[in-house]
mmCIF file of C-alpha atoms in Angstrom:
data_model
loop_
_atom_site.group_PDB
_atom_site.id
_atom_site.type_symbol
_atom_site.label_atom_id
_atom_site.label_comp_id
_atom_site.label_asym_id
_atom_site.label_seq_id
_atom_site.Cartn_x
_atom_site.Cartn_y
_atom_site.Cartn_z
ATOM 1 C CA MET X 233 -88.333 -3.014 53.725
ATOM 2 C CA LYS X 234 -90.884 -5.121 52.041
ATOM 3 C CA LYS X 235 -89.969 -3.753 48.778
ATOM 4 C CA LYS X 236 -86.331 -4.541 49.314
ATOM 5 C CA ILE X 237 -87.086 -8.248 50.357
ATOM 6 C CA ILE X 238 -89.126 -8.606 47.017
ATOM 7 C CA MET X 239 -86.218 -7.175 45.074
ATOM 8 C CA ASP X 240 -83.676 -9.431 46.935
ATOM 9 C CA LEU X 241 -86.128 -12.530 46.330
ATOM 10 C CA ASN X 242 -86.420 -11.695 42.626
ATOM 11 C CA LYS X 243 -82.601 -11.375 42.375
ATOM 12 C CA LEU X 244 -82.194 -14.847 43.901
ATOM 13 C CA LYS X 245 -84.654 -16.426 41.708
ATOM 14 C CA ASN X 246 -82.949 -14.909 38.726
ATOM 15 C CA GLN X 247 -79.620 -16.222 39.880
ATOM 16 C CA LEU X 248 -81.211 -19.546 40.559
ATOM 17 C CA GLN X 249 -82.472 -19.770 36.996
ATOM 18 C CA THR X 250 -79.220 -18.794 35.652
ATOM 19 C CA GLU X 251 -77.572 -21.624 37.536
ATOM 20 C CA VAL X 252 -80.136 -24.146 36.364
ATOM 21 C CA ASP X 253 -79.693 -23.008 32.708
ATOM 22 C CA THR X 254 -75.894 -23.098 33.025
ATOM 23 C CA ALA X 255 -75.962 -26.671 34.447
ATOM 24 C CA PHE X 256 -78.488 -27.794 31.544
ATOM 25 C CA LEU X 257 -76.172 -26.415 28.971
ATOM 26 C CA TYR X 258 -73.037 -28.014 30.423
ATOM 27 C CA GLU X 259 -74.926 -31.336 30.632
ATOM 28 C CA SER X 260 -76.259 -30.861 26.963
ATOM 29 C CA ILE X 261 -72.750 -30.142 25.581
ATOM 30 C CA ALA X 262 -71.373 -33.030 27.477
ATOM 31 C CA ALA X 263 -73.901 -35.435 25.731
ATOM 32 C CA ILE X 264 -72.520 -34.701 22.317
ATOM 33 C CA GLN X 265 -68.986 -35.190 23.204
ATOM 34 C CA SER X 266 -67.185 -38.241 21.710
ATOM 35 C CA ASP X 267 -64.109 -37.724 24.158
ATOM 36 C CA ASP X 268 -64.734 -39.301 27.482
ATOM 37 C CA ASN X 269 -62.566 -36.927 29.368
ATOM 38 C CA LEU X 270 -64.383 -33.826 28.074
ATOM 39 C CA THR X 271 -67.595 -35.550 28.986
ATOM 40 C CA ARG X 272 -66.580 -36.026 32.412
ATOM 41 C CA VAL X 273 -65.265 -32.504 32.653
ATOM 42 C CA LEU X 274 -68.434 -30.818 31.364
ATOM 43 C CA ARG X 275 -70.578 -33.065 33.624
ATOM 44 C CA GLY X 276 -68.343 -32.178 36.502
ATOM 45 C CA LEU X 277 -69.071 -28.446 35.627
ATOM 46 C CA SER X 278 -72.794 -29.149 35.559
ATOM 47 C CA ASP X 279 -72.861 -31.023 38.911
ATOM 48 C CA ILE X 280 -71.048 -27.824 40.435
ATOM 49 C CA GLU X 281 -73.778 -25.695 38.938
ATOM 50 C CA LYS X 282 -76.413 -27.954 40.237
ATOM 51 C CA GLY X 283 -75.007 -27.524 43.791
ATOM 52 C CA HIS X 284 -74.843 -23.760 43.370
ATOM 53 C CA ALA X 285 -78.533 -23.995 42.150
ATOM 54 C CA GLN X 286 -79.470 -25.771 45.417
ATOM 55 C CA GLN X 287 -77.700 -23.306 47.387
ATOM 56 C CA MET X 288 -79.720 -20.499 45.705
ATOM 57 C CA LEU X 289 -83.024 -22.653 46.351
ATOM 58 C CA ASP X 290 -82.093 -22.846 49.997
ATOM 59 C CA LYS X 291 -81.911 -19.089 50.205
ATOM 60 C CA VAL X 292 -85.357 -18.529 48.535
ATOM 61 C CA ARG X 293 -87.320 -21.107 50.528
ATOM 62 C CA PRO X 294 -87.124 -19.278 53.922
ATOM 63 C CA VAL X 295 -89.240 -16.545 52.145
ATOM 64 C CA GLU X 296 -91.230 -18.994 49.848
ATOM 65 C CA PRO X 297 -91.269 -22.519 51.432
ATOM 66 C CA ASN X 298 -93.134 -24.098 48.561
ATOM 67 C CA TYR X 299 -90.757 -22.695 45.836
ATOM 68 C CA LYS X 300 -89.580 -25.559 43.603
ATOM 69 C CA MET X 301 -86.401 -26.059 41.580
ATOM 70 C CA PRO X 302 -87.152 -24.496 38.218
ATOM 71 C CA LEU X 303 -86.797 -26.199 34.906
ATOM 72 C CA PRO X 304 -84.319 -25.013 32.135
ATOM 73 C CA SER X 305 -85.758 -21.828 30.736
ATOM 74 C CA GLY X 306 -87.129 -21.559 27.239
ATOM 75 C CA ARG X 307 -84.116 -19.273 26.343
ATOM 76 C CA ALA X 308 -81.672 -22.029 27.215
ATOM 77 C CA LYS X 309 -83.637 -24.671 25.255
ATOM 78 C CA PHE X 310 -83.974 -22.275 22.242
ATOM 79 C CA GLN X 311 -80.218 -21.578 22.554
ATOM 80 C CA LEU X 312 -79.534 -25.403 22.443
ATOM 81 C CA LYS X 313 -81.664 -25.904 19.476
ATOM 82 C CA LEU X 314 -80.027 -23.229 17.453
ATOM 83 C CA GLY X 315 -76.750 -24.887 18.396
ATOM 84 C CA LYS X 316 -77.812 -28.136 16.649
ATOM 85 C CA PHE X 317 -78.127 -26.331 13.517
ATOM 86 C CA PHE X 318 -75.505 -23.491 13.588
ATOM 87 C CA GLY X 319 -72.901 -24.961 15.915
ATOM 88 C CA TYR X 320 -72.365 -24.836 19.665
ATOM 89 C CA THR X 321 -69.507 -22.141 19.603
ATOM 90 C CA SER X 322 -71.960 -19.387 20.826
ATOM 91 C CA ILE X 323 -73.176 -21.679 23.808
ATOM 92 C CA ILE X 324 -69.520 -22.004 24.876
ATOM 93 C CA SER X 325 -68.978 -18.420 24.563
ATOM 94 C CA SER X 326 -72.049 -17.770 26.400
ATOM 95 C CA LEU X 327 -70.958 -20.147 29.240
ATOM 96 C CA SER X 328 -67.606 -18.477 29.506
ATOM 97 C CA ASN X 329 -69.344 -14.981 29.878
ATOM 98 C CA ILE X 330 -71.700 -16.413 32.522
ATOM 99 C CA GLU X 331 -68.700 -17.860 34.501
ATOM 100 C CA ARG X 332 -66.838 -14.575 34.238
ATOM 101 C CA GLN X 333 -69.843 -12.688 35.517
ATOM 102 C CA PHE X 334 -70.231 -15.099 38.402
ATOM 103 C CA ALA X 335 -66.587 -14.422 39.235
ATOM 104 C CA ILE X 336 -67.013 -10.742 39.046
ATOM 105 C CA ASN X 337 -70.282 -10.972 41.218
ATOM 106 C CA ALA X 338 -68.718 -13.250 43.890
ATOM 107 C CA ILE X 339 -65.745 -10.794 44.255
ATOM 108 C CA LYS X 340 -68.002 -7.818 44.375
ATOM 109 C CA SER X 341 -70.381 -9.323 46.985
ATOM 110 C CA LYS X 342 -67.470 -10.399 49.237
ATOM 111 C CA THR X 343 -65.912 -6.804 49.026
ATOM 112 C CA GLU X 344 -69.164 -5.220 50.009
ATOM 113 C CA ASN X 345 -69.456 -7.495 52.961
ATOM 114 C CA GLY X 346 -66.103 -6.733 54.099
ATOM 115 C CA GLU X 347 -64.695 -10.320 53.191
ATOM 116 C CA LYS X 348 -61.476 -11.101 51.424
ATOM 117 C CA PRO X 349 -62.247 -12.170 47.708
ATOM 118 C CA THR X 350 -60.791 -15.611 46.975
ATOM 119 C CA GLY X 351 -61.270 -15.906 43.231
ATOM 120 C CA PHE X 352 -62.615 -19.238 43.543
ATOM 121 C CA GLU X 353 -65.191 -18.859 40.626
ATOM 122 C CA HIS X 354 -62.334 -17.819 38.295
ATOM 123 C CA ASN X 355 -61.336 -21.563 38.231
ATOM 124 C CA HIS X 356 -64.759 -22.458 36.448
ATOM 125 C CA LEU X 357 -63.871 -19.890 33.718
ATOM 126 C CA ASN X 358 -60.506 -21.215 33.358
ATOM 127 C CA ILE X 359 -61.853 -24.776 32.969
ATOM 128 C CA ILE X 360 -64.545 -23.945 30.370
ATOM 129 C CA GLU X 361 -61.893 -21.927 28.288
ATOM 130 C CA ALA X 362 -59.516 -24.941 28.531
ATOM 131 C CA VAL X 363 -62.398 -27.114 27.234
ATOM 132 C CA ASN X 364 -62.984 -24.662 24.514
ATOM 133 C CA ASN X 365 -59.160 -24.801 23.274
ATOM 134 C CA ASN X 366 -59.324 -28.619 23.445
ATOM 135 C CA ALA X 367 -58.948 -29.899 19.832
ATOM 136 C CA ALA X 368 -61.289 -32.925 20.849
ATOM 137 C CA LEU X 369 -64.311 -30.630 21.522
ATOM 138 C CA ASN X 370 -67.228 -31.102 19.538
ATOM 139 C CA VAL X 371 -68.889 -27.777 18.805
ATOM 140 C CA SER X 372 -70.222 -27.796 15.154
ATOM 141 C CA GLY X 373 -73.657 -29.056 15.695
ATOM 142 C CA ASP X 374 -74.631 -32.098 13.583
ATOM 143 C CA PHE X 375 -71.152 -32.296 11.907
ATOM 144 C CA LEU X 376 -69.631 -33.037 15.398
ATOM 145 C CA SER X 377 -66.362 -31.541 14.446
ATOM 146 C CA LYS X 378 -64.128 -28.642 15.341
ATOM 147 C CA PHE X 379 -62.021 -26.625 12.922
ATOM 148 C CA GLU X 380 -58.820 -25.655 14.967
ATOM 149 C CA SER X 381 -57.266 -22.408 14.060
ATOM 150 C CA ARG X 382 -53.490 -21.969 14.619
ATOM 151 C CA HIS X 383 -52.047 -18.608 15.567
ATOM 152 C CA LYS X 384 -48.429 -17.658 15.086
ATOM 153 C CA SER X 385 -47.397 -16.146 18.457
ATOM 154 C CA VAL X 386 -44.410 -14.095 19.209
ATOM 155 C CA GLY X 387 -43.286 -13.688 22.772
ATOM 156 C CA GLY X 388 -42.166 -10.360 24.404
ATOM 157 C CA ASN X 389 -43.525 -7.041 25.089
ATOM 158 C CA ALA X 390 -40.322 -5.450 23.611
ATOM 159 C CA LEU X 391 -41.027 -6.675 20.092
ATOM 160 C CA ARG X 392 -44.750 -5.742 20.171
ATOM 161 C CA ALA X 393 -43.827 -2.256 21.683
ATOM 162 C CA ALA X 394 -40.910 -1.821 18.949
ATOM 163 C CA VAL X 395 -43.286 -2.633 15.909
ATOM 164 C CA LEU X 396 -46.267 -0.513 17.155
ATOM 165 C CA GLY X 397 -44.107 2.266 18.496
ATOM 166 C CA SER X 398 -42.022 2.814 15.359
ATOM 167 C CA ASN X 399 -45.263 2.716 13.297
ATOM 168 C CA ASP X 400 -47.053 5.239 15.456
ATOM 169 C CA GLY X 401 -44.080 7.508 15.457
ATOM 170 C CA LEU X 402 -43.660 7.324 11.788
ATOM 171 C CA VAL X 403 -47.332 7.801 10.803
ATOM 172 C CA SER X 404 -48.162 10.521 13.231
ATOM 173 C CA ASN X 405 -45.049 12.584 12.726
ATOM 174 C CA MET X 406 -45.314 12.265 8.949
ATOM 175 C CA SER X 407 -48.946 13.435 9.120
ATOM 176 C CA LEU X 408 -48.016 16.286 11.344
ATOM 177 C CA VAL X 409 -44.862 17.335 9.219
ATOM 178 C CA MET X 410 -46.953 17.147 5.911
ATOM 179 C CA GLY X 411 -49.782 19.095 7.463
ATOM 180 C CA VAL X 412 -47.504 21.959 8.610
ATOM 181 C CA ALA X 413 -45.562 21.746 5.367
ATOM 182 C CA GLY X 414 -48.937 22.009 3.534
ATOM 183 C CA ALA X 415 -49.537 25.362 5.193
ATOM 184 C CA ALA X 416 -46.303 26.537 3.522
ATOM 185 C CA VAL X 417 -44.482 27.554 6.591
ATOM 186 C CA SER X 418 -40.671 27.987 7.111
ATOM 187 C CA ASN X 419 -38.353 24.924 7.588
ATOM 188 C CA ASN X 420 -37.645 26.132 11.103
ATOM 189 C CA THR X 421 -41.285 25.864 11.998
ATOM 190 C CA ILE X 422 -41.598 22.431 10.438
ATOM 191 C CA LEU X 423 -38.521 21.341 12.523
ATOM 192 C CA LEU X 424 -39.735 22.833 15.711
ATOM 193 C CA THR X 425 -43.197 21.236 15.130
ATOM 194 C CA GLY X 426 -41.797 17.881 14.245
ATOM 195 C CA ILE X 427 -39.463 17.667 17.190
ATOM 196 C CA ALA X 428 -42.237 18.646 19.463
ATOM 197 C CA GLY X 429 -44.397 15.933 18.018
ATOM 198 C CA LEU X 430 -41.600 13.469 18.374
ATOM 199 C CA LEU X 431 -40.965 14.139 21.912
ATOM 200 C CA ALA X 432 -44.577 14.420 22.975
ATOM 201 C CA GLY X 433 -45.340 11.207 21.199
ATOM 202 C CA ALA X 434 -42.468 9.380 22.475
ATOM 203 C CA ILE X 435 -43.030 10.231 26.013
ATOM 204 C CA SER X 436 -46.718 9.512 25.867
ATOM 205 C CA MET X 437 -46.159 6.053 24.198
ATOM 206 C CA ALA X 438 -43.529 5.170 26.761
ATOM 207 C CA LEU X 439 -45.703 6.155 29.651
ATOM 208 C CA GLY X 440 -48.716 4.237 28.185
ATOM 209 C CA GLU X 441 -46.763 1.178 27.541
ATOM 210 C CA TRP X 442 -45.207 1.276 31.064
ATOM 211 C CA LEU X 443 -48.597 1.657 32.656
ATOM 212 C CA SER X 444 -50.202 -1.101 30.447
ATOM 213 C CA VAL X 445 -47.382 -3.654 31.286
ATOM 214 C CA GLN X 446 -47.029 -2.694 34.973
ATOM 215 C CA SER X 447 -50.991 -2.978 35.376
ATOM 216 C CA SER X 448 -50.870 -6.418 33.843
ATOM 217 C CA ARG X 449 -48.043 -7.460 36.204
ATOM 218 C CA GLU X 450 -49.921 -6.170 39.245
ATOM 219 C CA LEU X 451 -53.258 -7.945 38.057
ATOM 220 C CA ASN X 452 -51.223 -11.158 37.600
ATOM 221 C CA GLN X 453 -49.751 -10.872 41.102
ATOM 222 C CA ARG X 454 -53.185 -10.152 42.539
ATOM 223 C CA GLN X 455 -54.326 -13.396 40.880
ATOM 224 C CA ILE X 456 -51.535 -15.297 42.391
ATOM 225 C CA ASP X 457 -52.244 -13.924 45.739
ATOM 226 C CA LEU X 458 -55.933 -14.873 45.487
ATOM 227 C CA GLU X 459 -55.051 -18.368 44.340
ATOM 228 C CA THR X 460 -52.678 -18.621 47.180
ATOM 229 C CA GLU X 461 -55.278 -17.621 49.760
ATOM 230 C CA GLU X 462 -57.930 -19.957 48.138
ATOM 231 C CA LEU X 463 -55.405 -22.922 48.301
ATOM 232 C CA GLU X 464 -54.892 -22.303 52.031
ATOM 233 C CA ALA X 465 -58.724 -22.013 52.531
ATOM 234 C CA SER X 466 -59.971 -24.932 50.441
ATOM 235 C CA PRO X 467 -57.145 -27.348 49.385
ATOM 236 C CA GLU X 468 -59.473 -30.078 48.405
ATOM 237 C CA GLU X 469 -61.660 -27.799 46.241
ATOM 238 C CA GLU X 470 -58.483 -26.667 44.493
ATOM 239 C CA LYS X 471 -57.255 -30.232 43.828
ATOM 240 C CA LYS X 472 -60.575 -31.086 42.358
ATOM 241 C CA GLU X 473 -60.624 -28.171 40.175
ATOM 242 C CA LEU X 474 -57.045 -28.918 39.007
ATOM 243 C CA VAL X 475 -58.016 -32.470 38.259
ATOM 244 C CA LEU X 476 -60.860 -31.094 36.036
ATOM 245 C CA LEU X 477 -58.490 -28.673 34.410
ATOM 246 C CA TYR X 478 -56.041 -31.377 33.469
ATOM 247 C CA GLN X 479 -58.932 -33.370 32.102
ATOM 248 C CA ALA X 480 -60.218 -30.442 30.093
ATOM 249 C CA LYS X 481 -56.678 -30.357 28.478
ATOM 250 C CA GLY X 482 -56.930 -33.826 27.264
ATOM 251 C CA MET X 483 -55.680 -36.166 30.040
ATOM 252 C CA ASN X 484 -57.827 -39.114 31.251
ATOM 253 C CA ILE X 485 -59.105 -39.148 34.730
ATOM 254 C CA GLU X 486 -56.359 -41.287 36.126
ATOM 255 C CA GLU X 487 -53.481 -39.308 34.813
ATOM 256 C CA ALA X 488 -55.282 -36.198 35.811
ATOM 257 C CA LYS X 489 -55.623 -37.462 39.517
ATOM 258 C CA LYS X 490 -52.247 -38.643 39.661
ATOM 259 C CA LEU X 491 -50.624 -35.274 38.379
ATOM 260 C CA ALA X 492 -52.722 -33.346 40.671
ATOM 261 C CA GLU X 493 -51.795 -35.535 43.587
ATOM 262 C CA LYS X 494 -48.094 -35.130 42.753
ATOM 263 C CA ALA X 495 -48.531 -31.300 42.594
ATOM 264 C CA PHE X 496 -50.310 -31.245 45.866
ATOM 265 C CA GLU X 497 -47.420 -32.972 47.745
ATOM 266 C CA ASN X 498 -46.487 -29.789 49.187
ATOM 267 C CA PRO X 499 -47.865 -26.320 49.198
ATOM 268 C CA GLN X 500 -45.252 -24.671 47.008
ATOM 269 C CA THR X 501 -45.709 -27.130 44.040
ATOM 270 C CA ALA X 502 -49.388 -26.897 44.426
ATOM 271 C CA ILE X 503 -49.485 -23.065 44.111
ATOM 272 C CA ASP X 504 -46.987 -23.286 41.243
ATOM 273 C CA ALA X 505 -49.289 -25.826 39.348
ATOM 274 C CA ILE X 506 -52.330 -23.672 40.077
ATOM 275 C CA ILE X 507 -50.476 -20.567 38.735
ATOM 276 C CA THR X 508 -49.355 -22.400 35.519
ATOM 277 C CA GLU X 509 -52.378 -24.345 34.684
ATOM 278 C CA GLU X 510 -55.253 -22.246 35.911
ATOM 279 C CA LEU X 511 -53.834 -18.746 35.370
ATOM 280 C CA GLY X 512 -51.422 -19.366 32.576
ATOM 281 C CA ILE X 513 -48.834 -17.033 34.308
ATOM 282 C CA ASP X 514 -45.165 -17.430 34.210
ATOM 283 C CA LYS X 515 -44.464 -16.658 37.871
ATOM 284 C CA GLU X 516 -40.879 -15.447 37.189
ATOM 285 C CA LYS X 517 -42.001 -12.765 34.462
ATOM 286 C CA LEU X 518 -45.537 -11.915 35.468
ATOM 287 C CA GLY X 519 -46.135 -10.468 31.988
ATOM 288 C CA GLY X 520 -42.809 -9.058 31.232
ATOM 289 C CA SER X 521 -40.728 -5.942 32.160
ATOM 290 C CA ALA X 522 -42.580 -2.604 32.189
ATOM 291 C CA TRP X 523 -39.315 -0.765 31.773
ATOM 292 C CA GLU X 524 -38.240 -2.873 28.860
ATOM 293 C CA ALA X 525 -41.273 -2.173 26.932
ATOM 294 C CA SER X 526 -41.404 1.395 27.930
ATOM 295 C CA ILE X 527 -37.752 2.027 26.845
ATOM 296 C CA ALA X 528 -38.324 0.111 23.584
ATOM 297 C CA SER X 529 -41.436 2.109 22.898
ATOM 298 C CA PHE X 530 -39.831 5.408 23.500
ATOM 299 C CA VAL X 531 -36.856 4.613 21.179
ATOM 300 C CA LEU X 532 -38.570 3.038 18.442
ATOM 301 C CA PHE X 533 -41.363 5.808 18.341
ATOM 302 C CA SER X 534 -38.450 8.519 18.135
ATOM 303 C CA ILE X 535 -36.771 6.446 15.376
ATOM 304 C CA GLY X 536 -40.048 6.162 13.363
ATOM 305 C CA ALA X 537 -40.792 9.931 13.990
ATOM 306 C CA ILE X 538 -37.534 11.236 12.797
ATOM 307 C CA ILE X 539 -37.691 9.490 9.503
ATOM 308 C CA PRO X 540 -40.064 12.006 7.886
ATOM 309 C CA LEU X 541 -38.555 15.003 9.806
ATOM 310 C CA TYR X 542 -34.753 14.772 8.974
ATOM 311 C CA PRO X 543 -34.932 16.046 5.298
ATOM 312 C CA PHE X 544 -35.956 19.301 6.604
ATOM 313 C CA ILE X 545 -32.667 19.647 8.443
ATOM 314 C CA PHE X 546 -30.598 20.193 5.278
ATOM 315 C CA LEU X 547 -33.179 20.675 2.671
ATOM 316 C CA ASP X 548 -36.222 22.887 2.190
ATOM 317 C CA GLY X 549 -39.381 23.288 0.018
ATOM 318 C CA LYS X 550 -40.375 20.580 -2.380
ATOM 319 C CA LYS X 551 -37.107 18.630 -2.153
ATOM 320 C CA ALA X 552 -37.500 18.370 1.517
ATOM 321 C CA ILE X 553 -41.123 17.324 1.050
ATOM 322 C CA LEU X 554 -40.401 14.650 -1.741
ATOM 323 C CA LEU X 555 -37.293 13.183 0.335
ATOM 324 C CA SER X 556 -39.499 13.147 3.459
ATOM 325 C CA ILE X 557 -42.161 11.122 1.546
ATOM 326 C CA GLY X 558 -39.734 8.848 -0.071
ATOM 327 C CA SER X 559 -38.146 7.892 3.208
ATOM 328 C CA SER X 560 -41.377 7.442 4.854
ATOM 329 C CA VAL X 561 -42.490 5.014 2.191
ATOM 330 C CA ILE X 562 -39.355 2.998 2.597
ATOM 331 C CA GLY X 563 -39.818 3.101 6.555
ATOM 332 C CA LEU X 564 -43.440 2.202 6.222
ATOM 333 C CA TYR X 565 -42.712 -0.789 3.970
ATOM 334 C CA GLY X 566 -40.264 -1.983 6.540
ATOM 335 C CA ILE X 567 -42.554 -1.664 9.310
ATOM 336 C CA GLY X 568 -45.098 -3.547 7.375
ATOM 337 C CA ALA X 569 -42.581 -6.344 6.820
ATOM 338 C CA ALA X 570 -41.793 -6.379 10.580
ATOM 339 C CA ILE X 571 -45.456 -6.635 11.222
ATOM 340 C CA THR X 572 -45.586 -10.047 9.597
ATOM 341 C CA LEU X 573 -43.659 -11.432 12.654
ATOM 342 C CA LEU X 574 -46.820 -10.692 14.633
ATOM 343 C CA THR X 575 -49.410 -11.628 11.936
ATOM 344 C CA GLY X 576 -47.937 -14.247 9.644
ATOM 345 C CA LYS X 577 -49.146 -12.360 6.618
ATOM 346 C CA SER X 578 -47.003 -12.024 3.353
ATOM 347 C CA ILE X 579 -44.321 -9.387 3.473
ATOM 348 C CA MET X 580 -45.516 -7.801 0.323
ATOM 349 C CA PHE X 581 -49.085 -7.559 1.440
ATOM 350 C CA SER X 582 -48.150 -6.077 4.951
ATOM 351 C CA GLY X 583 -45.664 -3.724 3.467
ATOM 352 C CA LEU X 584 -47.890 -2.328 0.797
ATOM 353 C CA ARG X 585 -50.862 -1.988 3.121
ATOM 354 C CA GLN X 586 -48.869 -0.087 5.543
ATOM 355 C CA VAL X 587 -47.461 2.348 2.687
ATOM 356 C CA SER X 588 -51.098 2.899 1.626
ATOM 357 C CA PHE X 589 -52.320 3.823 5.016
ATOM 358 C CA GLY X 590 -49.417 6.138 5.770
ATOM 359 C CA LEU X 591 -49.743 8.006 2.418
ATOM 360 C CA VAL X 592 -53.516 8.485 2.768
ATOM 361 C CA ALA X 593 -52.924 9.977 6.339
ATOM 362 C CA ALA X 594 -50.212 12.168 5.040
ATOM 363 C CA ALA X 595 -52.225 13.360 1.948
ATOM 364 C CA VAL X 596 -55.197 14.273 4.135
ATOM 365 C CA THR X 597 -53.188 16.284 6.539
ATOM 366 C CA TYR X 598 -51.226 18.050 3.745
ATOM 367 C CA VAL X 599 -54.532 19.147 2.007
ATOM 368 C CA ILE X 600 -55.989 20.253 5.409
ATOM 369 C CA GLY X 601 -52.734 22.232 6.156
ATOM 370 C CA SER X 602 -52.755 23.787 2.599
ATOM 371 C CA LEU X 603 -56.382 24.980 2.949
ATOM 372 C CA ILE X 604 -55.522 26.403 6.393
ATOM 373 C CA GLY X 605 -52.444 28.002 5.036
ATOM 374 C CA VAL X 606 -54.429 29.667 2.209
ATOM 375 C CA SER X 607 -57.147 30.846 4.628
ATOM 376 C CA LEU X 608 -54.531 32.418 7.153
ATOM 377 C CA ALA X 609 -52.841 34.056 4.164
ATOM 378 C CA GLY X 610 -56.176 35.519 2.771
#
């Protein structure tokens, strides 16, 4: 029992130190900001962590009455010094990871104690990530500037599943067909193997895509349920978090408060605002249709997989192999061009890169198939 008390006490002290360090880093990052809104948000987060630290200290003192609030650790101070020279991005990333771990620990603790998790700590993670995405954030040490990167985004699970599905179908079945062709087997064997590879791959891809999107939908719904419960339990705390989040996104404090008050005029608009601003979830879509992504993945994988296979239906030998390779090259280039919709790279670069990767994979399997064929024949 005594050993357990010591372990629990050490755990509390470690959590207390983490809270102190987190508050210190928030306050330090706030001090370098030129944007008043971000300064207030970061100091608000610092105050919240100081409150958490006091709660931890209150739990320690019944066991050690004279235990004092610790100072920021040497590790936190060293981290801050490094930030002055190399930029504060790593500190922001560290704070995000800490907030994520806080949320995980809070939910785990409540689950173990038979309580309903509320997801309250997720709000702090959302706020610090919103701060990090704010163009006004100063993270580059002595330069006090942030270089903003812009990413071209394309919505829809169907498009992503289509591009990736067709690529996987073409490359995997081309490699399979070339490997079997390298073993110098009959056309019927190549066709049977290719069709089996097409069906197995398409079903696997469709199932995997369905599970991925459906899991994402269920996770989003769970987060919405948690936020709804949290709103019912602590509406004022939620309103304060929403004000901080609006400020983190660039609003001044008056605008943020006014917008939060407007959102909290009734429970429905309040939860809609929380879902949109804190979770970034489209309540109507919840991450997209699992069946749409699954069907698109199945169809496009099949189309990709049939490209290297169809020449063996009416040709044989080297003619079938050459037509298969030629068709696959055209297909790979087309897929590479389609990938530019997701990456923003040049069509020529993406097309040729895709062709290169596909041909290397096909060559490797053809050589291996040839070696196996020779070995079996011998």
